[in-house]
Structures are given as structure tokens and as C-alpha cells.
mmCIF file of C-alpha atoms in Angstrom:
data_model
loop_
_atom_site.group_PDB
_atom_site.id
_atom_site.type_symbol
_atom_site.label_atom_id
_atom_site.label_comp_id
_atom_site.label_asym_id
_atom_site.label_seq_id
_atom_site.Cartn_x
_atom_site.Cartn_y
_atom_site.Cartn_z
ATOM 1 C CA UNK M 1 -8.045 -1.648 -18.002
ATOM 2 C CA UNK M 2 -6.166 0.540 -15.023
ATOM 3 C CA UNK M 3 -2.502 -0.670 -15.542
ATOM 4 C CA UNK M 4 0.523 0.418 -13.454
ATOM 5 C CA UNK M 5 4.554 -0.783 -14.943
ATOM 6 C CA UNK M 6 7.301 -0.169 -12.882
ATOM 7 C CA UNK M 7 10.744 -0.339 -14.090
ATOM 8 C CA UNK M 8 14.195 1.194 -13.217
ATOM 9 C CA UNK M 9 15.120 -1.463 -9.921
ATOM 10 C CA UNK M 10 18.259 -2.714 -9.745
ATOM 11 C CA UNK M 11 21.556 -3.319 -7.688
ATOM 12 C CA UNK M 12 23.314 0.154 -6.058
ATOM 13 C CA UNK M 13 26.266 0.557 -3.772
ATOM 14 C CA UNK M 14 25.447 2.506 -0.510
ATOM 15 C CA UNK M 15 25.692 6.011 -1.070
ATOM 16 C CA UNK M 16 24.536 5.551 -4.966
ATOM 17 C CA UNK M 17 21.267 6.900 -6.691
ATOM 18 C CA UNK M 18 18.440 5.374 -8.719
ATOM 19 C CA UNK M 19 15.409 6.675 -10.428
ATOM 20 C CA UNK M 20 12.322 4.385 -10.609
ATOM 21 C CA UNK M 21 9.219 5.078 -13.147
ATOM 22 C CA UNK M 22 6.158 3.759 -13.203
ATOM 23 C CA UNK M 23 3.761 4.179 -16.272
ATOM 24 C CA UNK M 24 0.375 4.567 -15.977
ATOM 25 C CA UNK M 25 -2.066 3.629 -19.173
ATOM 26 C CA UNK M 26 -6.254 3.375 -18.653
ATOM 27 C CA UNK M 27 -7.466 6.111 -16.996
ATOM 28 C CA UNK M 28 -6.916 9.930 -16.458
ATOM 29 C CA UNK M 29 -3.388 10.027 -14.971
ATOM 30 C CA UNK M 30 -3.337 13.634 -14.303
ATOM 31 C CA UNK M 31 -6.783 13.057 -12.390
ATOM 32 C CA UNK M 32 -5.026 10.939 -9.325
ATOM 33 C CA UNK M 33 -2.847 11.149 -6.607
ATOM 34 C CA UNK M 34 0.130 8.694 -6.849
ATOM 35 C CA UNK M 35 2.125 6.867 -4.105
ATOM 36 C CA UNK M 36 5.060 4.619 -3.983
ATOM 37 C CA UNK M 37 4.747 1.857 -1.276
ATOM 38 C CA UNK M 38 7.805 -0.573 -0.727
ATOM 39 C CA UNK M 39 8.481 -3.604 0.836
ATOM 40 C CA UNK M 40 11.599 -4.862 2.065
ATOM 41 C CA UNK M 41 12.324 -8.817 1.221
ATOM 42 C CA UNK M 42 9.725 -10.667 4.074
ATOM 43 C CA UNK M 43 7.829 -7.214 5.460
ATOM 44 C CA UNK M 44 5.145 -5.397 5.461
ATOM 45 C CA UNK M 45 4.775 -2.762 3.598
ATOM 46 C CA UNK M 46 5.907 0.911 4.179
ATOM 47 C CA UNK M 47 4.826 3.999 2.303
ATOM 48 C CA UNK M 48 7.285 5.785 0.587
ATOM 49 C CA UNK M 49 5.844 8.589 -0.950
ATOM 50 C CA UNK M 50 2.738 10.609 -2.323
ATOM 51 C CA UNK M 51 1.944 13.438 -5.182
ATOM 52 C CA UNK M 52 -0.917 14.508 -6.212
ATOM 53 C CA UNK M 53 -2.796 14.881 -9.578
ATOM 54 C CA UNK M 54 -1.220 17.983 -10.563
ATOM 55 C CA UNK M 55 2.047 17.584 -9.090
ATOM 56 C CA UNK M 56 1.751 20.141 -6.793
ATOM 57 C CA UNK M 57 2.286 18.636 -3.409
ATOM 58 C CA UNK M 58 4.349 16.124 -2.600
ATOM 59 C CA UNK M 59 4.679 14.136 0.935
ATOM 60 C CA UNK M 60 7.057 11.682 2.166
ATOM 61 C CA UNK M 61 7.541 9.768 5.245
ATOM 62 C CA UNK M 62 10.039 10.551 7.564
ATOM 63 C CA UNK M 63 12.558 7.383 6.667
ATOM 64 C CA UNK M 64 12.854 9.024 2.782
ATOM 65 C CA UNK M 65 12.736 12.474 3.589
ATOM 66 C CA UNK M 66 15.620 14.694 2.345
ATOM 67 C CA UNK M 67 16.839 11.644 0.122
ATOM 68 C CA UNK M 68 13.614 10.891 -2.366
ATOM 69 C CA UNK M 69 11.782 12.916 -4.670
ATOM 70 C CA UNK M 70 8.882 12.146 -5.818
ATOM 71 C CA UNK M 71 7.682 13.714 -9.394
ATOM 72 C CA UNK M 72 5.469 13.119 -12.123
ATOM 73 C CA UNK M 73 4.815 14.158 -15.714
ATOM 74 C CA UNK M 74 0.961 14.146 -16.440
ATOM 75 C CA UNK M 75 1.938 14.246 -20.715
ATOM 76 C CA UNK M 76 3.983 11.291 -20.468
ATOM 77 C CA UNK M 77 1.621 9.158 -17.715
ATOM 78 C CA UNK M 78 4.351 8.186 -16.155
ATOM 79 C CA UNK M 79 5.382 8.859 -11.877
ATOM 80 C CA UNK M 80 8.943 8.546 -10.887
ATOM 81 C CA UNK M 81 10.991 8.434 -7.736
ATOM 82 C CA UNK M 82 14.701 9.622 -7.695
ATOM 83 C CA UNK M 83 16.564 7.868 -4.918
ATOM 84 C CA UNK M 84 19.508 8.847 -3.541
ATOM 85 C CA UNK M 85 22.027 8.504 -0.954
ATOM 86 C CA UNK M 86 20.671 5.219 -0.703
ATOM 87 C CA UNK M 87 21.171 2.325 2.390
ATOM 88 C CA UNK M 88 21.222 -0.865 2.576
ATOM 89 C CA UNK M 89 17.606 -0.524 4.648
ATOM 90 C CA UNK M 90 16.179 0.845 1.436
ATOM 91 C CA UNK M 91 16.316 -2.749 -0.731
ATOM 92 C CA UNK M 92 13.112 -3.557 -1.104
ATOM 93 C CA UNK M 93 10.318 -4.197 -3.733
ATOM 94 C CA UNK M 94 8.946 -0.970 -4.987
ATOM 95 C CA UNK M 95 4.873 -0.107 -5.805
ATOM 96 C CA UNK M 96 3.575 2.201 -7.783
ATOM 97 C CA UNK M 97 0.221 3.082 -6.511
ATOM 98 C CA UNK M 98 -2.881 4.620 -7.616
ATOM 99 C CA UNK M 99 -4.812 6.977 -5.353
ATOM 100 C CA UNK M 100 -8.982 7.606 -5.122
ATOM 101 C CA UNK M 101 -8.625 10.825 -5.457
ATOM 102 C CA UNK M 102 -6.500 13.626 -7.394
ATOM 103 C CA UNK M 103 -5.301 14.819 -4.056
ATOM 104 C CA UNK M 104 -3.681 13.161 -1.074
ATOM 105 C CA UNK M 105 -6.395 12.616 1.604
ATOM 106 C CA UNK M 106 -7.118 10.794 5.097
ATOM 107 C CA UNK M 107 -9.771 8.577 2.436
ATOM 108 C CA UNK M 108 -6.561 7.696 0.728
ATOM 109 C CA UNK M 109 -6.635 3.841 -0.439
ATOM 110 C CA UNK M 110 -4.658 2.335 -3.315
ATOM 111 C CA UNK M 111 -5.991 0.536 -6.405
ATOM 112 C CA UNK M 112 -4.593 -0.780 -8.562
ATOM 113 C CA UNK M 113 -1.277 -1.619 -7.452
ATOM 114 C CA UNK M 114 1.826 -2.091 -9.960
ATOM 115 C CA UNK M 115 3.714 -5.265 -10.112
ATOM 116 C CA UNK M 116 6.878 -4.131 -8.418
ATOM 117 C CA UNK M 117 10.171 -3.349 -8.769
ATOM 118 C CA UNK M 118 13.699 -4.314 -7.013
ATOM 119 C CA UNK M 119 15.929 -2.428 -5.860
ATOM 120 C CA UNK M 120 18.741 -3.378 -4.109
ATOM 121 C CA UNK M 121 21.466 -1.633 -2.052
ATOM 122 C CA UNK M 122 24.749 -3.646 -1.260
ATOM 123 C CA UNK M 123 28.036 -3.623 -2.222
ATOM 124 C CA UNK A 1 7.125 -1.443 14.594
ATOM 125 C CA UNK A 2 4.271 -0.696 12.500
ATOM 126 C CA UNK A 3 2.003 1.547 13.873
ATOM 127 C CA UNK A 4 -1.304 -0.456 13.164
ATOM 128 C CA UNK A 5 -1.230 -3.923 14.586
ATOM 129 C CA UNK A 6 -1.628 -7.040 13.458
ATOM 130 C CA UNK A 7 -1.820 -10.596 14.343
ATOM 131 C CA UNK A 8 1.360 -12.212 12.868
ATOM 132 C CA UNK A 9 -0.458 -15.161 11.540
ATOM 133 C CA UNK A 10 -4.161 -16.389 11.922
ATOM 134 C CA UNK A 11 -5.476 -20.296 10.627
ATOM 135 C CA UNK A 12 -8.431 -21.694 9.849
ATOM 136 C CA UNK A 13 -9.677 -24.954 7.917
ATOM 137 C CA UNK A 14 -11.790 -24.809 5.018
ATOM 138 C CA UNK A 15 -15.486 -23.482 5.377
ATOM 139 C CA UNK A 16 -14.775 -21.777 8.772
ATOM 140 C CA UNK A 17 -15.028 -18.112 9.769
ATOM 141 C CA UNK A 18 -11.754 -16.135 10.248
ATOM 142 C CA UNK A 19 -10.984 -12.644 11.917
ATOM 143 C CA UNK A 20 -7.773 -10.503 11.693
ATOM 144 C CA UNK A 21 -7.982 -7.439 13.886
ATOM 145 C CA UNK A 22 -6.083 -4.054 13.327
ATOM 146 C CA UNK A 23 -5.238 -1.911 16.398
ATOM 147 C CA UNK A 24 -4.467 1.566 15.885
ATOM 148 C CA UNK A 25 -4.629 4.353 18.268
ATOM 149 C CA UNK A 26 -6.323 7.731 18.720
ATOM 150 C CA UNK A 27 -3.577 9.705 16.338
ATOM 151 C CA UNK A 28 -5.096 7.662 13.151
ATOM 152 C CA UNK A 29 -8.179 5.001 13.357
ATOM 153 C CA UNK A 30 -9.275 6.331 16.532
ATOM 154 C CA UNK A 31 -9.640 9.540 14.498
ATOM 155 C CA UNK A 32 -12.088 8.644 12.724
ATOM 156 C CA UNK A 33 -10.104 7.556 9.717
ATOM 157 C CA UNK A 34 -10.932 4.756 7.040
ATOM 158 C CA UNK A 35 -9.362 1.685 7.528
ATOM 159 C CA UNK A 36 -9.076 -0.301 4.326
ATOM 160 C CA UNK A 37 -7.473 -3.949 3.536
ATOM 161 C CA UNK A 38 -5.691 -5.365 1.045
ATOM 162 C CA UNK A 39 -4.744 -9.045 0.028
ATOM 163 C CA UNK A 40 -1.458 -10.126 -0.876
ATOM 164 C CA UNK A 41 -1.331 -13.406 -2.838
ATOM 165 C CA UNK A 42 2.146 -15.042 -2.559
ATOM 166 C CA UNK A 43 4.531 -13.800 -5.511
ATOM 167 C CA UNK A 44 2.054 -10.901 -5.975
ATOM 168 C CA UNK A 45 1.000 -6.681 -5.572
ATOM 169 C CA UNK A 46 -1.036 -6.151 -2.868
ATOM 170 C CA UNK A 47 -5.006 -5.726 -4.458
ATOM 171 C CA UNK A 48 -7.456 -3.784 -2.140
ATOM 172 C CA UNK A 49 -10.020 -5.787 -0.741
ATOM 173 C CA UNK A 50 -12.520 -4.039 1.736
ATOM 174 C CA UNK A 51 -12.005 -0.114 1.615
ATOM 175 C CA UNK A 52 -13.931 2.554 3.372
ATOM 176 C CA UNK A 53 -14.008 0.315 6.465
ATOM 177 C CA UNK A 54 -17.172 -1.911 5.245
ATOM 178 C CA UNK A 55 -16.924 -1.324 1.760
ATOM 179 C CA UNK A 56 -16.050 -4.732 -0.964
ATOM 180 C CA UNK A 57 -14.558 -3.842 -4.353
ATOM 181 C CA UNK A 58 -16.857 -5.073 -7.439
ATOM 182 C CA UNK A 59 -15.285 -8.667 -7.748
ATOM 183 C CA UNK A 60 -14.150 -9.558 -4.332
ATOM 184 C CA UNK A 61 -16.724 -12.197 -2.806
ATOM 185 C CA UNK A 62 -19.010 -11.234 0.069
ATOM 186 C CA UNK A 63 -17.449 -14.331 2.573
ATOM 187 C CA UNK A 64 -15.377 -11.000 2.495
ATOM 188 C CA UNK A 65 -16.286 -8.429 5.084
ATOM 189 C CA UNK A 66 -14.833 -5.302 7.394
ATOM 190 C CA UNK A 67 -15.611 -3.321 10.330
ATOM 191 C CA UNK A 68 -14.715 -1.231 12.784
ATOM 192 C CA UNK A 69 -15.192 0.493 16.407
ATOM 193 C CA UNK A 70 -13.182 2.907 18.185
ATOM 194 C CA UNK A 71 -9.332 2.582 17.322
ATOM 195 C CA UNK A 72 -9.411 -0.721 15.769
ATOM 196 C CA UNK A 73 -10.879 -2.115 12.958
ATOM 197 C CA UNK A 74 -11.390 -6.243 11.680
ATOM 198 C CA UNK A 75 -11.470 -8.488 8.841
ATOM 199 C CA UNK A 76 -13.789 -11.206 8.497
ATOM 200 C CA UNK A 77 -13.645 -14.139 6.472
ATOM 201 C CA UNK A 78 -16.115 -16.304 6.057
ATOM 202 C CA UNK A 79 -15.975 -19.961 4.299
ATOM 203 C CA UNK A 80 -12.592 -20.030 4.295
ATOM 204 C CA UNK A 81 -11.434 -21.816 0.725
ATOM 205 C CA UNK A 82 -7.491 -22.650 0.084
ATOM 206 C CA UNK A 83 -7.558 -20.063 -2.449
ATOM 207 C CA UNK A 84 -7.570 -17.293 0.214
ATOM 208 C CA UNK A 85 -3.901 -18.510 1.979
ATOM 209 C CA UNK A 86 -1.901 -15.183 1.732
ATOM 210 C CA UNK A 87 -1.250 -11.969 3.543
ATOM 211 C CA UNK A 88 -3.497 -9.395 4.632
ATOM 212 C CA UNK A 89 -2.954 -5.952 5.715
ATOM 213 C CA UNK A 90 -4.924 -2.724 7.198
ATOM 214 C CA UNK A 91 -3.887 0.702 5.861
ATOM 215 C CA UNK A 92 -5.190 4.151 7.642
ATOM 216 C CA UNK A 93 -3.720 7.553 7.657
ATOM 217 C CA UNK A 94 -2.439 8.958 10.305
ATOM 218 C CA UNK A 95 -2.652 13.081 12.079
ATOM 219 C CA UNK A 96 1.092 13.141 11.573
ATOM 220 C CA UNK A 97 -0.262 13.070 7.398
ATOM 221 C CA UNK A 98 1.295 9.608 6.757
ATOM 222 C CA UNK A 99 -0.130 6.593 4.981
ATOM 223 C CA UNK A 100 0.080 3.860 7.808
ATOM 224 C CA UNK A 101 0.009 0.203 7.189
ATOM 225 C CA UNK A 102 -0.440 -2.736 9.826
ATOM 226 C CA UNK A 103 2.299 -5.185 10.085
ATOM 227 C CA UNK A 104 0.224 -7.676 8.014
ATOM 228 C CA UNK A 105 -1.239 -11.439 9.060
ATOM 229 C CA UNK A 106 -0.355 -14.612 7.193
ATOM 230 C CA UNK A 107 -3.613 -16.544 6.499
ATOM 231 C CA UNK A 108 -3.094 -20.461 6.637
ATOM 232 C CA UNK A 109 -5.695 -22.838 5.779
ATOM 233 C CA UNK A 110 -5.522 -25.825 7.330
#
């Protein structure tokens, strides 16, 4: 069974940093694209972030860009996302997401979906 | 503003048909994109749904269907049951090489 764990949420001041992780167990990590999806306490979702398979390309969307970085390590199974210079416009429940596909395509769709973490950004 | 959009909120009582449309544009559906759905259970992830545009997921019922024309796509639900009260959204992608989501619809059943 595909299974998806993120952990790392928590409260931050403005201005702090966070790393989240999400581990992957029940299929070929290394074989998948990864995103991160988020969504902020009664919204929609919002992309965050993409990688693919190999960890060779990464993408963001313009909102994260220049503050997150997305990574993975294919030996461990396990994606991460360093945050930083966080605002309060960041709290929101983070997804770890797996992709179709090793790479990151216009087919993209997610499945399965992790159960979420919190993070938070107040002070 | 998301860039696909969705109905905030759609009802129906139980054993009727449902739509929820998704309006996108020609920079992503209109492109010739996928459009896929997902279902969001209160308290829960997000699990896909239809993906491909028409395509169902081994395990999700066929009263579950999707299609699409042009720049928008739509999600059918037939014989509505309580069970299916949550949120729904449409994902594409986008030229600008962003994932896109809709703003999502709240299913009620009546």
C-alpha cells in the first residue's frame, strides 16, 4: 500500500524557518515526481512545489519562490521542503503528493495524497 | 483568485444528478490540458477522483463521471448519497508550468 507521512509542522514567528518531510513507503520513490500542495485554514488548495524522480528539477510557484526549497533523498524515501523567511500567509496544512510520472508534466495529477501537516506562522 | 473556477457551493437531495463546472482559460484547459478532480471528505487529504478528464480511479463508483469541452471542464454526480457531502476541486496545469487548482465547491445534500 502507497503511503505518504508528513511531519515537521509546527508554530514559527514571521521571519523564522521550518523544514517539513514527508516519507514515502510502497512503491518506487525514486520513480515519481513529488509535489507539496498546501492549504491555508478554510481554502482551496495551492501548489507549493514540484521535483522530480531524480531530483533534478525542481519548480515552484511564484508565492514560494526564492524562500522554499524543495529536495529529496531517493535512499531514504523521504521529500522535504525547507521554509524560510516565512509569513503569516504561509500557515496552512501541508501535502505531500505523489506524481504519475517520474517527471513533472502538463498530465501531472496527484495520488495518493499524505495526511497533512500544520504549520503555523504567528507570533 | 484561483485561476480555475468554481462554483462556491452546489446542493442536491439524495438520488439526484449533480454538476460542478471548472472554467479555465486558453493559457491551461483551453490548451488542451487534463483536467482531473479530487474529493475532499471533511477532516481529510484530498483523494483523486476522475483524472485524465473522463478517467475513474479503480474504486471510485461510476455515479462518478467527468468531461470536458473547450476551456472548461465538469463533474457529474449521479445518485447523489449523503456519503458524498464534501469538497471537490479541478486541478490542470497551466503554460506558465504551474499546477493550477479551482477554488473548490462544497457539495450539500439535502
Amino acid at each position: 500500500e502507497v503511503q505518504l507521512l508528513e511531519s515537521g509542522g509546527g508554530l514559527v514567528q514571521p521571519g523564522g524557518s521550518l523544514r517539513l518531510s514527508c516519507a514515502a513507503s510502497g512503491f518506487t520513490f525514486s520513480s515519481y515526481a513529488m509535489s507539496w500542495v498546501r492549504q491555508a485554514p478554510g481554502r482551496g488548495l495551492e501548489w507549493v512545489s514540484a521535483i522530480s524522480g531524480s531530483g533534478g528539477s525542481t519548480y515552484y510557484a511564484d508565492s514560494v519562490k526564492g524562500r522554499f526549497t524543495i529536495s529529496r533523498d531517493n535512499s531514504k524515501n523521504t521529500l522535504y521542503l525547507q521554509m524560510s523567511s516565512l509569513r503569516a500567509e504561509d500557515t496552512a496544512v501541508y501535502y505531500c503528493a505523489k506524481h504519475s510520472s517520474s517527471w513533472y508534466t502538463s498530465k501531472n495529477r496527484f495520488d495518493p495524497w499524505g495526511q497533512g501537516t500544520l504549520v503555523t506562522v504567528s507570533s | 483568485q484561483s485561476v480555475l473556477t468554481q462554483p462556491p457551493s452546489v446542493s442536491g437531495a439524495p438520488g439526484q444528478r449533480v454538476t460542478i463546472s471548472c472554467t479555465g482559460s486558453s493559457s491551461n484547459i483551453g490548451t488542451g490540458y487534463d483536467v482531473h478532480w479530487y474529493q475532499q471528505l471533511p477532516g481529510t487529504a484530498p483523494k483523486l477522483l476522475i483524472y485524465g478528464n473522463i478517467n475513474r480511479p479503480s474504486g471510485v463508483p461510476d455515479r462518478f463521471s467527468g468531461s470536458k469541452s473547450d476551456t472548461s471542464a465538469s463533474l457529474a454526480i449521479t445518485g447523489l448519497q449523503a456519503e458524498d457531502e464534501a469538497d471537490y476541486y479541478c486541478q490542470s496545469y497551466d503554460s506558465s508550468l504551474s499546477v493550477v487548482f479551482g477554488g473548490g465547491t462544497k457539495l450539500t445534500v439535502l
